[in-house]
Short mmCIF file of C-alpha atoms in Angstrom, two decimals:
data_model
loop_
_atom_site.label_atom_id
_atom_site.label_comp_id
_atom_site.label_asym_id
_atom_site.label_seq_id
_atom_site.Cartn_x
_atom_site.Cartn_y
_atom_site.Cartn_z
CA MET A 1 22.89 21.10 1.04
CA SER A 2 19.74 20.46 -0.83
CA ALA A 3 21.56 19.04 -3.58
CA THR A 4 23.06 16.45 -1.26
CA ARG A 5 19.80 15.53 0.10
CA TYR A 6 18.29 15.22 -3.41
CA ARG A 7 21.04 12.90 -4.48
CA ARG A 8 20.56 10.93 -1.42
CA PHE A 9 16.94 10.50 -2.04
CA LEU A 10 17.76 9.65 -5.80
CA LYS A 11 20.13 6.84 -4.67
CA LEU A 12 17.50 5.43 -2.38
CA CYS A 13 14.98 5.37 -4.93
CA GLU A 14 17.24 3.43 -7.43
CA GLU A 15 17.95 0.90 -4.74
CA TRP A 16 14.33 0.38 -3.56
CA PRO A 17 12.95 -2.63 -5.10
CA LEU A 18 9.54 -2.42 -7.30
CA ASP A 19 7.07 -5.10 -6.81
CA GLU A 20 5.51 -5.82 -10.29
CA THR A 21 2.64 -7.71 -8.68
CA LYS A 22 1.43 -4.78 -6.66
CA LYS A 23 0.47 -2.37 -9.50
CA GLY A 24 -0.83 0.91 -8.01
CA ARG A 25 -0.04 -0.24 -4.46
CA ASP A 26 3.81 -0.71 -4.65
CA LEU A 27 5.81 1.32 -1.92
CA GLY A 28 8.75 1.83 -4.23
CA THR A 29 6.39 3.40 -6.76
CA PHE A 30 4.83 5.52 -3.88
CA LEU A 31 8.15 6.61 -2.56
CA ARG A 32 9.32 7.62 -6.04
CA HIS A 33 6.31 9.93 -6.78
CA LYS A 34 6.55 11.33 -3.09
CA VAL A 35 10.35 12.32 -3.80
CA ALA A 36 9.52 13.85 -7.37
CA HIS A 37 6.94 15.97 -5.65
CA ALA A 38 9.14 16.89 -2.75
CA PHE A 39 12.07 17.72 -4.91
CA ARG A 40 10.12 19.47 -7.92
CA GLU A 41 12.99 21.64 -8.86
CA GLY A 42 15.70 18.89 -8.19
CA GLU A 43 18.93 19.93 -6.82
CA ASN A 44 17.72 23.55 -6.48
CA THR A 45 14.69 22.82 -4.24
CA GLN A 46 14.45 24.81 -1.08
CA LEU A 47 13.25 22.46 1.54
CA SER A 48 10.88 24.06 4.31
CA ASP A 49 11.91 21.50 6.93
CA PRO A 50 15.36 20.01 6.28
CA GLU A 51 15.59 18.23 9.52
CA LYS A 52 12.37 16.42 8.81
CA CYS A 53 13.60 15.47 5.39
CA ASP A 54 16.90 13.93 7.11
CA GLN A 55 14.80 12.11 9.52
CA MET A 56 12.62 10.65 6.70
CA TYR A 57 15.62 9.64 4.64
CA GLU A 58 17.23 7.97 7.64
CA SER A 59 14.04 6.02 8.45
CA LEU A 60 13.51 4.91 4.75
CA SER A 61 17.26 3.97 4.52
CA ARG A 62 16.88 1.81 7.64
CA ILE A 63 13.84 -0.06 6.09
CA ASN A 64 15.59 -0.45 2.80
CA ASN A 65 18.77 -1.81 4.29
CA ASN A 66 16.93 -4.20 6.49
CA VAL A 67 18.48 -2.78 9.87
CA ASN A 68 15.76 -4.13 12.09
CA ARG A 69 15.68 -7.47 10.51
CA GLU A 70 19.31 -7.90 10.92
CA ARG A 71 19.20 -6.42 14.52
CA PHE A 72 16.05 -8.65 15.48
CA PRO A 73 16.39 -11.79 13.52
CA ARG A 74 13.15 -14.06 13.24
CA THR A 75 13.23 -17.55 14.55
CA LYS A 76 10.88 -18.70 11.88
CA ASP A 77 10.06 -17.60 8.44
CA THR A 78 6.37 -17.58 9.04
CA SER A 79 3.91 -15.33 10.75
CA PHE A 80 1.60 -16.26 13.66
CA THR A 81 -0.79 -17.52 10.96
CA GLY A 82 1.70 -20.00 9.56
CA VAL A 83 1.76 -18.00 6.13
CA THR A 84 5.22 -17.88 4.63
CA VAL A 85 6.54 -14.74 2.85
CA GLU A 86 6.02 -16.17 -0.41
CA GLU A 87 2.47 -17.21 0.36
CA CYS A 88 1.89 -13.73 1.65
CA ARG A 89 3.25 -12.00 -1.58
CA MET A 90 0.96 -14.34 -3.60
CA LEU A 91 -2.04 -13.45 -1.46
CA LEU A 92 -1.37 -9.71 -1.64
CA ALA A 93 -0.60 -9.44 -5.44
CA THR A 94 -2.90 -7.29 -7.30
CA GLY A 95 -4.52 -10.15 -9.22
CA SER A 96 -5.33 -11.94 -6.07
CA MET A 97 -6.67 -8.94 -4.27
CA GLN A 98 -9.08 -8.12 -7.43
CA GLN A 99 -10.29 -11.70 -7.33
CA MET A 100 -10.97 -11.55 -3.58
CA ASP A 101 -12.94 -8.08 -4.14
CA GLU A 102 -15.03 -9.84 -6.88
CA GLN A 103 -15.79 -12.75 -4.41
CA LYS A 104 -16.83 -10.11 -1.69
CA LYS A 105 -19.05 -8.27 -4.19
CA GLY A 106 -20.77 -11.61 -4.99
CA LEU A 107 -21.15 -12.55 -1.44
CA TRP A 108 -22.61 -9.13 -0.39
CA LYS A 109 -25.13 -9.07 -3.38
CA THR A 110 -26.20 -12.60 -2.21
CA LEU A 111 -26.59 -11.60 1.47
CA MET A 112 -28.49 -8.46 0.46
CA GLU A 113 -30.84 -10.48 -1.79
CA ARG A 114 -31.40 -13.12 0.81
CA PHE A 115 -31.96 -10.75 3.71
CA SER A 116 -33.70 -7.93 2.08
CA SER A 117 -36.95 -6.92 3.76
CA LYS A 118 -38.74 -6.06 0.58
CA PRO A 119 -39.61 -8.91 -1.91
CA GLU A 120 -38.16 -7.95 -5.19
CA ASP A 121 -41.42 -7.77 -7.34
CA VAL A 122 -43.16 -5.36 -5.08
CA THR A 123 -42.36 -1.81 -5.81
CA PRO A 124 -44.00 1.45 -4.33
CA GLU A 125 -45.89 1.76 -7.59
CA LYS A 126 -47.12 -1.78 -7.54
CA ALA A 127 -47.81 -2.07 -3.86
CA PRO A 128 -51.28 -3.14 -3.01
CA GLU A 129 -53.54 -0.56 -1.65
CA ASN A 130 -55.12 -1.09 1.67
CA LYS A 131 -59.07 -0.45 1.71
#
């Protein structure tokens, strides 16, 4: 039975799309790593909880086959913010995320410099002595 589970997960991994714009954060890549870890011995792997494995497969399969998307169709192609799926993909791409992180660092450094309680040129060694 473990061999059948293994083959089902392999087929799911083959079908699951990879998003090249999300390097290191892609769900398909994460799924492949988890399956490789769970089935280290391939078809010969002895699973500690076969029922949980079957539940996980069924859940992932429903996501991959858009079961809920078909069951509950959306009236609009945007979220409550008005952002489309394509705009969301563009914003969540690794390059965009890195750019936003760099901007945040710049903002954080600026705020720290502006609201720092100590002047930059006064260090404990150079602080004036009180007499």
